[in-house]
Amino acid sequence: SQQGEEDPQALSIQEGENATMNCSYKTSINNLQWYRQNSGRGLVHLILIRSNEREKHSGRLRVTLDTSKKSSSLLITASRAADTASYFCATAPTSGYSTLTFGKGTMLLVSP
Amino acid sequence: DSGVTQTPKHLITATGQRVTLRCSPRSGDLSVYWYQQSLDQGLQFLIQYYNGEERAKGNILERFSAQQFPDLHSELNLSSLELGDSALYFCASSVGSGSLVTQYFGPGTRLTVL
């Protein structure tokens, strides 16, 4: 069953704009990760945020985590056409295992 | 390129048949994970192996089985295939098996069951 629910399901923006995607989850987590998937291809790990962290940056990516609300957001600043992809959040359990539970993803379309 | 390889890229077969999907992890990675991605179920974790032993099990059907060999490559066997088994099957690998590891995904095998 899905743990995370991304919102929105689809997002269409122009190059240069910022894109924000949200993820909500149901159970306690050890960490939350964001992945990108280009159409029909493998997933690429973007960033990991631990449950005791509130914000993390990596290049044009900014991730926030609010464990009290069981939610996370991914912000991509100054979007490029190459950012067009599906973005998934995935949660790792508190058990210490590395198995991930993925949400259904947000499809991002960045138009030139 | 993640360094994880999967074969074959595409597989078309009929209901009732059995297929084997193969995965070679990145050099040095001991953990292998299998995921199924379909339109209705999304991306679902199936099973994880660590250094040859089963470490965790997810929503894997009894018709499906997997193993990890001494050279660390892994195979996912799907039998008595049904139309609903049509999906993308991904393999991922990581160095360890703790919750903070990064998983590196292969390009996937697209299975079509007719």
PDB file of C-alpha atoms in Angstrom:
ATOM      1  CA  SER A   1       0.000   0.000   0.000  1.00  0.00           C
ATOM      2  CA  GLN A   2       1.119   3.558  -0.612  1.00  0.00           C
ATOM      3  CA  GLN A   3       2.528   5.482   2.302  1.00  0.00           C
ATOM      4  CA  GLY A   4       3.049   8.836   0.668  1.00  0.00           C
ATOM      5  CA  GLU A   5       0.587  10.882  -1.273  1.00  0.00           C
ATOM      6  CA  GLU A   6       1.998  13.565  -3.517  1.00  0.00           C
ATOM      7  CA  ASP A   7       0.184  16.710  -4.347  1.00  0.00           C
ATOM      8  CA  PRO A   8      -0.440  17.909  -6.973  1.00  0.00           C
ATOM      9  CA  GLN A   9      -0.699  14.880  -9.245  1.00  0.00           C
ATOM     10  CA  ALA A  10       0.485  17.022 -12.137  1.00  0.00           C
ATOM     11  CA  LEU A  11       2.107  20.422 -12.408  1.00  0.00           C
ATOM     12  CA  SER A  12       2.787  22.487 -15.514  1.00  0.00           C
ATOM     13  CA  ILE A  13       5.034  25.554 -15.360  1.00  0.00           C
ATOM     14  CA  GLN A  14       7.285  27.703 -17.520  1.00  0.00           C
ATOM     15  CA  GLU A  15      11.051  27.598 -17.470  1.00  0.00           C
ATOM     16  CA  GLY A  16      12.456  29.836 -14.794  1.00  0.00           C
ATOM     17  CA  GLU A  17       9.506  29.400 -12.445  1.00  0.00           C
ATOM     18  CA  ASN A  18       9.660  27.532  -9.178  1.00  0.00           C
ATOM     19  CA  ALA A  19       7.945  24.185  -8.724  1.00  0.00           C
ATOM     20  CA  THR A  20       6.640  22.984  -5.388  1.00  0.00           C
ATOM     21  CA  MET A  21       5.480  19.447  -4.727  1.00  0.00           C
ATOM     22  CA  ASN A  22       4.048  18.154  -1.500  1.00  0.00           C
ATOM     23  CA  CYS A  23       4.034  14.748   0.091  1.00  0.00           C
ATOM     24  CA  SER A  24       2.024  13.446   3.004  1.00  0.00           C
ATOM     25  CA  TYR A  25       2.572  10.167   4.771  1.00  0.00           C
ATOM     26  CA  LYS A  26       0.842   8.158   7.440  1.00  0.00           C
ATOM     27  CA  THR A  27       3.273   6.445   9.807  1.00  0.00           C
ATOM     28  CA  SER A  28       6.398   7.413  11.715  1.00  0.00           C
ATOM     29  CA  ILE A  29       9.506   7.464   9.593  1.00  0.00           C
ATOM     30  CA  ASN A  30      13.268   7.323   9.891  1.00  0.00           C
ATOM     31  CA  ASN A  31      13.773   9.495   6.849  1.00  0.00           C
ATOM     32  CA  LEU A  32      12.068  10.716   3.709  1.00  0.00           C
ATOM     33  CA  GLN A  33      13.633  10.690   0.277  1.00  0.00           C
ATOM     34  CA  TRP A  34      12.773  12.263  -3.036  1.00  0.00           C
ATOM     35  CA  TYR A  35      13.370  10.570  -6.361  1.00  0.00           C
ATOM     36  CA  ARG A  36      12.975  11.664  -9.961  1.00  0.00           C
ATOM     37  CA  GLN A  37      11.881   9.435 -12.805  1.00  0.00           C
ATOM     38  CA  ASN A  38      12.129  10.395 -16.424  1.00  0.00           C
ATOM     39  CA  SER A  39       9.446   8.809 -18.539  1.00  0.00           C
ATOM     40  CA  GLY A  40       9.564   5.019 -18.211  1.00  0.00           C
ATOM     41  CA  ARG A  41      13.117   5.006 -16.874  1.00  0.00           C
ATOM     42  CA  GLY A  42      14.750   4.184 -13.579  1.00  0.00           C
ATOM     43  CA  LEU A  43      14.457   6.380 -10.546  1.00  0.00           C
ATOM     44  CA  VAL A  44      17.215   8.753  -9.559  1.00  0.00           C
ATOM     45  CA  HIS A  45      17.798   9.651  -5.931  1.00  0.00           C
ATOM     46  CA  LEU A  46      17.637  13.398  -5.327  1.00  0.00           C
ATOM     47  CA  ILE A  47      17.813  14.063  -1.627  1.00  0.00           C
ATOM     48  CA  LEU A  48      17.293  12.458   1.769  1.00  0.00           C
ATOM     49  CA  ILE A  49      16.045  14.252   4.850  1.00  0.00           C
ATOM     50  CA  ARG A  50      16.179  12.626   8.246  1.00  0.00           C
ATOM     51  CA  SER A  51      13.265  12.722  10.658  1.00  0.00           C
ATOM     52  CA  ASN A  52      15.158  15.083  12.975  1.00  0.00           C
ATOM     53  CA  GLU A  53      15.891  17.571  10.182  1.00  0.00           C
ATOM     54  CA  ARG A  54      13.515  20.311   9.097  1.00  0.00           C
ATOM     55  CA  GLU A  55      15.097  21.561   5.923  1.00  0.00           C
ATOM     56  CA  LYS A  56      17.746  20.497   3.486  1.00  0.00           C
ATOM     57  CA  HIS A  57      19.214  21.989   0.335  1.00  0.00           C
ATOM     58  CA  SER A  58      20.961  20.485  -2.657  1.00  0.00           C
ATOM     59  CA  GLY A  59      21.663  22.761  -5.585  1.00  0.00           C
ATOM     60  CA  ARG A  60      18.313  24.048  -6.837  1.00  0.00           C
ATOM     61  CA  LEU A  61      16.431  21.659  -4.580  1.00  0.00           C
ATOM     62  CA  ARG A  62      15.002  22.528  -1.191  1.00  0.00           C
ATOM     63  CA  VAL A  63      13.229  19.943   0.914  1.00  0.00           C
ATOM     64  CA  THR A  64      11.309  20.541   4.089  1.00  0.00           C
ATOM     65  CA  LEU A  65       9.955  18.023   6.543  1.00  0.00           C
ATOM     66  CA  ASP A  66       7.277  18.522   9.167  1.00  0.00           C
ATOM     67  CA  THR A  67       6.972  15.340  11.178  1.00  0.00           C
ATOM     68  CA  SER A  68       4.141  16.739  13.293  1.00  0.00           C
ATOM     69  CA  LYS A  69       2.044  17.112  10.151  1.00  0.00           C
ATOM     70  CA  LYS A  70       3.607  14.079   8.476  1.00  0.00           C
ATOM     71  CA  SER A  71       4.351  16.087   5.392  1.00  0.00           C
ATOM     72  CA  SER A  72       7.239  17.135   3.201  1.00  0.00           C
ATOM     73  CA  SER A  73       7.692  19.504   0.326  1.00  0.00           C
ATOM     74  CA  LEU A  74      10.148  19.609  -2.552  1.00  0.00           C
ATOM     75  CA  LEU A  75      10.917  22.971  -4.116  1.00  0.00           C
ATOM     76  CA  ILE A  76      12.764  23.184  -7.413  1.00  0.00           C
ATOM     77  CA  THR A  77      13.889  26.721  -8.070  1.00  0.00           C
ATOM     78  CA  ALA A  78      14.460  28.258 -11.512  1.00  0.00           C
ATOM     79  CA  SER A  79      13.024  25.221 -13.303  1.00  0.00           C
ATOM     80  CA  ARG A  80      14.459  24.036 -16.586  1.00  0.00           C
ATOM     81  CA  ALA A  81      12.911  21.969 -19.355  1.00  0.00           C
ATOM     82  CA  ALA A  82      15.260  19.154 -18.300  1.00  0.00           C
ATOM     83  CA  ASP A  83      13.468  19.026 -14.935  1.00  0.00           C
ATOM     84  CA  THR A  84      10.428  17.566 -16.700  1.00  0.00           C
ATOM     85  CA  ALA A  85       9.872  14.237 -14.961  1.00  0.00           C
ATOM     86  CA  SER A  86       7.831  12.505 -12.293  1.00  0.00           C
ATOM     87  CA  TYR A  87       8.864  13.129  -8.717  1.00  0.00           C
ATOM     88  CA  PHE A  88       8.249  10.635  -5.939  1.00  0.00           C
ATOM     89  CA  CYS A  89       8.601  10.835  -2.224  1.00  0.00           C
ATOM     90  CA  ALA A  90       9.565   7.679  -0.390  1.00  0.00           C
ATOM     91  CA  THR A  91       9.628   6.969   3.315  1.00  0.00           C
ATOM     92  CA  ALA A  92      11.954   4.696   5.237  1.00  0.00           C
ATOM     93  CA  PRO A  93      10.558   3.008   8.337  1.00  0.00           C
ATOM     94  CA  THR A  94      11.714   3.558  11.886  1.00  0.00           C
ATOM     95  CA  SER A  95      12.612  -0.135  12.092  1.00  0.00           C
ATOM     96  CA  GLY A  96      15.984   0.630  10.576  1.00  0.00           C
ATOM     97  CA  TYR A  97      15.352  -1.349   7.440  1.00  0.00           C
ATOM     98  CA  SER A  98      16.089   0.299   4.128  1.00  0.00           C
ATOM     99  CA  THR A  99      12.864  -0.667   2.418  1.00  0.00           C
ATOM    100  CA  LEU A 100      11.096   2.317   0.926  1.00  0.00           C
ATOM    101  CA  THR A 101       7.419   3.041   0.534  1.00  0.00           C
ATOM    102  CA  PHE A 102       6.709   5.302  -2.408  1.00  0.00           C
ATOM    103  CA  GLY A 103       3.926   7.729  -3.129  1.00  0.00           C
ATOM    104  CA  LYS A 104       2.180   7.913  -6.477  1.00  0.00           C
ATOM    105  CA  GLY A 105       4.243  10.829  -7.685  1.00  0.00           C
ATOM    106  CA  THR A 106       3.836  14.277  -9.182  1.00  0.00           C
ATOM    107  CA  MET A 107       4.284  14.714 -12.918  1.00  0.00           C
ATOM    108  CA  LEU A 108       6.122  17.961 -13.600  1.00  0.00           C
ATOM    109  CA  LEU A 109       6.109  19.524 -17.046  1.00  0.00           C
ATOM    110  CA  VAL A 110       8.424  22.469 -17.583  1.00  0.00           C
ATOM    111  CA  SER A 111       7.796  24.273 -20.850  1.00  0.00           C
ATOM    112  CA  PRO A 112      10.522  26.298 -22.581  1.00  0.00           C
TER     113      PRO A 112
ATOM    114  CA  ASP B   1      23.859   5.585 -15.646  1.00  0.00           C
ATOM    115  CA  SER B   2      23.354   4.227 -12.125  1.00  0.00           C
ATOM    116  CA  GLY B   3      25.650   1.238 -12.564  1.00  0.00           C
ATOM    117  CA  VAL B   4      22.765  -1.184 -11.999  1.00  0.00           C
ATOM    118  CA  THR B   5      21.984  -3.333 -15.009  1.00  0.00           C
ATOM    119  CA  GLN B   6      18.806  -5.222 -15.751  1.00  0.00           C
ATOM    120  CA  THR B   7      18.009  -7.702 -18.459  1.00  0.00           C
ATOM    121  CA  PRO B   8      16.007  -8.018 -20.549  1.00  0.00           C
ATOM    122  CA  LYS B   9      14.709  -4.498 -21.236  1.00  0.00           C
ATOM    123  CA  HIS B  10      11.441  -5.751 -22.618  1.00  0.00           C
ATOM    124  CA  LEU B  11       9.636  -9.030 -22.216  1.00  0.00           C
ATOM    125  CA  ILE B  12       6.413 -10.062 -23.892  1.00  0.00           C
ATOM    126  CA  THR B  13       4.842 -13.319 -22.873  1.00  0.00           C
ATOM    127  CA  ALA B  14       1.504 -15.048 -22.473  1.00  0.00           C
ATOM    128  CA  THR B  15      -0.655 -15.729 -19.452  1.00  0.00           C
ATOM    129  CA  GLY B  16       0.357 -18.791 -17.509  1.00  0.00           C
ATOM    130  CA  GLN B  17       3.997 -18.545 -18.503  1.00  0.00           C
ATOM    131  CA  ARG B  18       7.079 -18.116 -16.312  1.00  0.00           C
ATOM    132  CA  VAL B  19       9.814 -15.527 -16.762  1.00  0.00           C
ATOM    133  CA  THR B  20      13.066 -14.624 -15.073  1.00  0.00           C
ATOM    134  CA  LEU B  21      14.315 -11.079 -14.696  1.00  0.00           C
ATOM    135  CA  ARG B  22      17.955 -10.475 -13.959  1.00  0.00           C
ATOM    136  CA  CYS B  23      19.716  -7.718 -12.078  1.00  0.00           C
ATOM    137  CA  SER B  24      23.385  -6.927 -11.556  1.00  0.00           C
ATOM    138  CA  PRO B  25      23.981  -4.442  -8.735  1.00  0.00           C
ATOM    139  CA  ARG B  26      26.580  -1.707  -8.686  1.00  0.00           C
ATOM    140  CA  SER B  27      30.052  -2.895  -7.932  1.00  0.00           C
ATOM    141  CA  GLY B  28      30.425  -3.232  -4.169  1.00  0.00           C
ATOM    142  CA  ASP B  29      26.732  -3.052  -3.356  1.00  0.00           C
ATOM    143  CA  LEU B  30      25.510  -5.904  -1.185  1.00  0.00           C
ATOM    144  CA  SER B  31      21.803  -5.102  -1.101  1.00  0.00           C
ATOM    145  CA  VAL B  32      19.417  -5.703  -3.949  1.00  0.00           C
ATOM    146  CA  TYR B  33      15.779  -4.602  -4.003  1.00  0.00           C
ATOM    147  CA  TRP B  34      12.991  -5.438  -6.406  1.00  0.00           C
ATOM    148  CA  TYR B  35      10.094  -3.076  -7.141  1.00  0.00           C
ATOM    149  CA  GLN B  36       7.051  -3.315  -9.352  1.00  0.00           C
ATOM    150  CA  GLN B  37       5.617  -0.206 -10.991  1.00  0.00           C
ATOM    151  CA  SER B  38       2.159  -0.264 -12.520  1.00  0.00           C
ATOM    152  CA  LEU B  39      -0.381   2.402 -13.333  1.00  0.00           C
ATOM    153  CA  ASP B  40      -2.903   1.291 -10.757  1.00  0.00           C
ATOM    154  CA  GLN B  41      -0.616   0.214  -7.883  1.00  0.00           C
ATOM    155  CA  GLY B  42       2.197   2.700  -8.348  1.00  0.00           C
ATOM    156  CA  LEU B  43       5.693   1.741  -7.224  1.00  0.00           C
ATOM    157  CA  GLN B  44       5.592  -1.195  -4.827  1.00  0.00           C
ATOM    158  CA  PHE B  45       8.461  -2.783  -2.941  1.00  0.00           C
ATOM    159  CA  LEU B  46       8.604  -6.528  -3.502  1.00  0.00           C
ATOM    160  CA  ILE B  47      11.651  -7.979  -1.766  1.00  0.00           C
ATOM    161  CA  GLN B  48      15.177  -7.192  -0.579  1.00  0.00           C
ATOM    162  CA  TYR B  49      18.268  -9.353  -0.393  1.00  0.00           C
ATOM    163  CA  TYR B  50      21.438  -8.534   1.464  1.00  0.00           C
ATOM    164  CA  ASN B  51      24.600 -10.485   0.739  1.00  0.00           C
ATOM    165  CA  GLY B  52      22.670 -13.496  -0.437  1.00  0.00           C
ATOM    166  CA  GLU B  53      20.025 -13.595   2.244  1.00  0.00           C
ATOM    167  CA  GLU B  54      16.472 -12.368   2.207  1.00  0.00           C
ATOM    168  CA  ARG B  55      16.291  -9.205   4.351  1.00  0.00           C
ATOM    169  CA  ALA B  56      12.782  -7.830   3.886  1.00  0.00           C
ATOM    170  CA  LYS B  57       9.617  -8.735   2.103  1.00  0.00           C
ATOM    171  CA  GLY B  58       6.940  -6.442   0.772  1.00  0.00           C
ATOM    172  CA  ASN B  59       3.894  -7.015  -1.372  1.00  0.00           C
ATOM    173  CA  ILE B  60       5.301  -9.950  -3.242  1.00  0.00           C
ATOM    174  CA  LEU B  61       2.884 -12.540  -4.538  1.00  0.00           C
ATOM    175  CA  GLU B  62       3.431 -16.225  -3.808  1.00  0.00           C
ATOM    176  CA  ARG B  63       3.783 -16.773  -7.565  1.00  0.00           C
ATOM    177  CA  PHE B  64       6.871 -14.584  -7.460  1.00  0.00           C
ATOM    178  CA  SER B  65      10.224 -15.539  -5.991  1.00  0.00           C
ATOM    179  CA  ALA B  66      13.694 -14.105  -5.976  1.00  0.00           C
ATOM    180  CA  GLN B  67      17.214 -14.987  -5.028  1.00  0.00           C
ATOM    181  CA  GLN B  68      20.607 -13.401  -4.797  1.00  0.00           C
ATOM    182  CA  PHE B  69      23.589 -15.400  -5.929  1.00  0.00           C
ATOM    183  CA  PRO B  70      27.141 -15.514  -4.499  1.00  0.00           C
ATOM    184  CA  ASP B  71      28.316 -13.041  -7.146  1.00  0.00           C
ATOM    185  CA  LEU B  72      25.538 -10.742  -5.802  1.00  0.00           C
ATOM    186  CA  HIS B  73      23.453 -10.654  -8.948  1.00  0.00           C
ATOM    187  CA  SER B  74      19.783 -11.298  -8.375  1.00  0.00           C
ATOM    188  CA  GLU B  75      16.934 -12.895 -10.262  1.00  0.00           C
ATOM    189  CA  LEU B  76      13.224 -12.354  -9.917  1.00  0.00           C
ATOM    190  CA  ASN B  77      11.095 -15.261 -11.058  1.00  0.00           C
ATOM    191  CA  LEU B  78       7.487 -14.670 -12.001  1.00  0.00           C
ATOM    192  CA  SER B  79       5.306 -17.684 -12.661  1.00  0.00           C
ATOM    193  CA  SER B  80       1.726 -18.422 -13.679  1.00  0.00           C
ATOM    194  CA  LEU B  81       1.651 -14.971 -15.151  1.00  0.00           C
ATOM    195  CA  GLU B  82      -1.571 -13.006 -15.286  1.00  0.00           C
ATOM    196  CA  LEU B  83      -2.550  -9.947 -17.278  1.00  0.00           C
ATOM    197  CA  GLY B  84      -2.267  -7.868 -14.131  1.00  0.00           C
ATOM    198  CA  ASP B  85       1.413  -8.712 -13.778  1.00  0.00           C
ATOM    199  CA  SER B  86       2.169  -6.450 -16.720  1.00  0.00           C
ATOM    200  CA  ALA B  87       4.340  -3.722 -15.246  1.00  0.00           C
ATOM    201  CA  LEU B  88       7.780  -2.217 -15.057  1.00  0.00           C
ATOM    202  CA  TYR B  89      10.027  -4.177 -12.720  1.00  0.00           C
ATOM    203  CA  PHE B  90      12.918  -2.309 -11.205  1.00  0.00           C
ATOM    204  CA  CYS B  91      15.935  -3.533  -9.394  1.00  0.00           C
ATOM    205  CA  ALA B  92      17.856  -1.238  -7.073  1.00  0.00           C
ATOM    206  CA  SER B  93      21.027  -1.718  -5.110  1.00  0.00           C
ATOM    207  CA  SER B  94      22.732  -0.127  -2.157  1.00  0.00           C
ATOM    208  CA  VAL B  95      25.937  -0.607  -0.234  1.00  0.00           C
ATOM    209  CA  GLY B  96      24.313  -1.529   3.042  1.00  0.00           C
ATOM    210  CA  SER B  97      20.884  -2.319   4.340  1.00  0.00           C
ATOM    211  CA  GLY B  98      20.219   0.467   6.826  1.00  0.00           C
ATOM    212  CA  SER B  99      17.541   3.087   6.381  1.00  0.00           C
ATOM    213  CA  LEU B 100      19.950   5.896   5.433  1.00  0.00           C
ATOM    214  CA  VAL B 101      21.389   4.192   2.368  1.00  0.00           C
ATOM    215  CA  THR B 102      20.829   5.565  -1.102  1.00  0.00           C
ATOM    216  CA  GLN B 103      19.256   3.121  -3.485  1.00  0.00           C
ATOM    217  CA  TYR B 104      20.436   3.164  -7.073  1.00  0.00           C
ATOM    218  CA  PHE B 105      17.845   2.032  -9.571  1.00  0.00           C
ATOM    219  CA  GLY B 106      18.348   0.110 -12.761  1.00  0.00           C
ATOM    220  CA  PRO B 107      16.584   1.023 -16.020  1.00  0.00           C
ATOM    221  CA  GLY B 108      13.882  -1.573 -15.465  1.00  0.00           C
ATOM    222  CA  THR B 109      12.358  -4.487 -17.341  1.00  0.00           C
ATOM    223  CA  ARG B 110       9.030  -3.849 -18.994  1.00  0.00           C
ATOM    224  CA  LEU B 111       6.912  -6.976 -18.803  1.00  0.00           C
ATOM    225  CA  THR B 112       3.861  -7.326 -20.990  1.00  0.00           C
ATOM    226  CA  VAL B 113       1.591 -10.293 -20.414  1.00  0.00           C
ATOM    227  CA  LEU B 114      -0.821 -10.973 -23.272  1.00  0.00           C
TER     228      LEU B 114
END
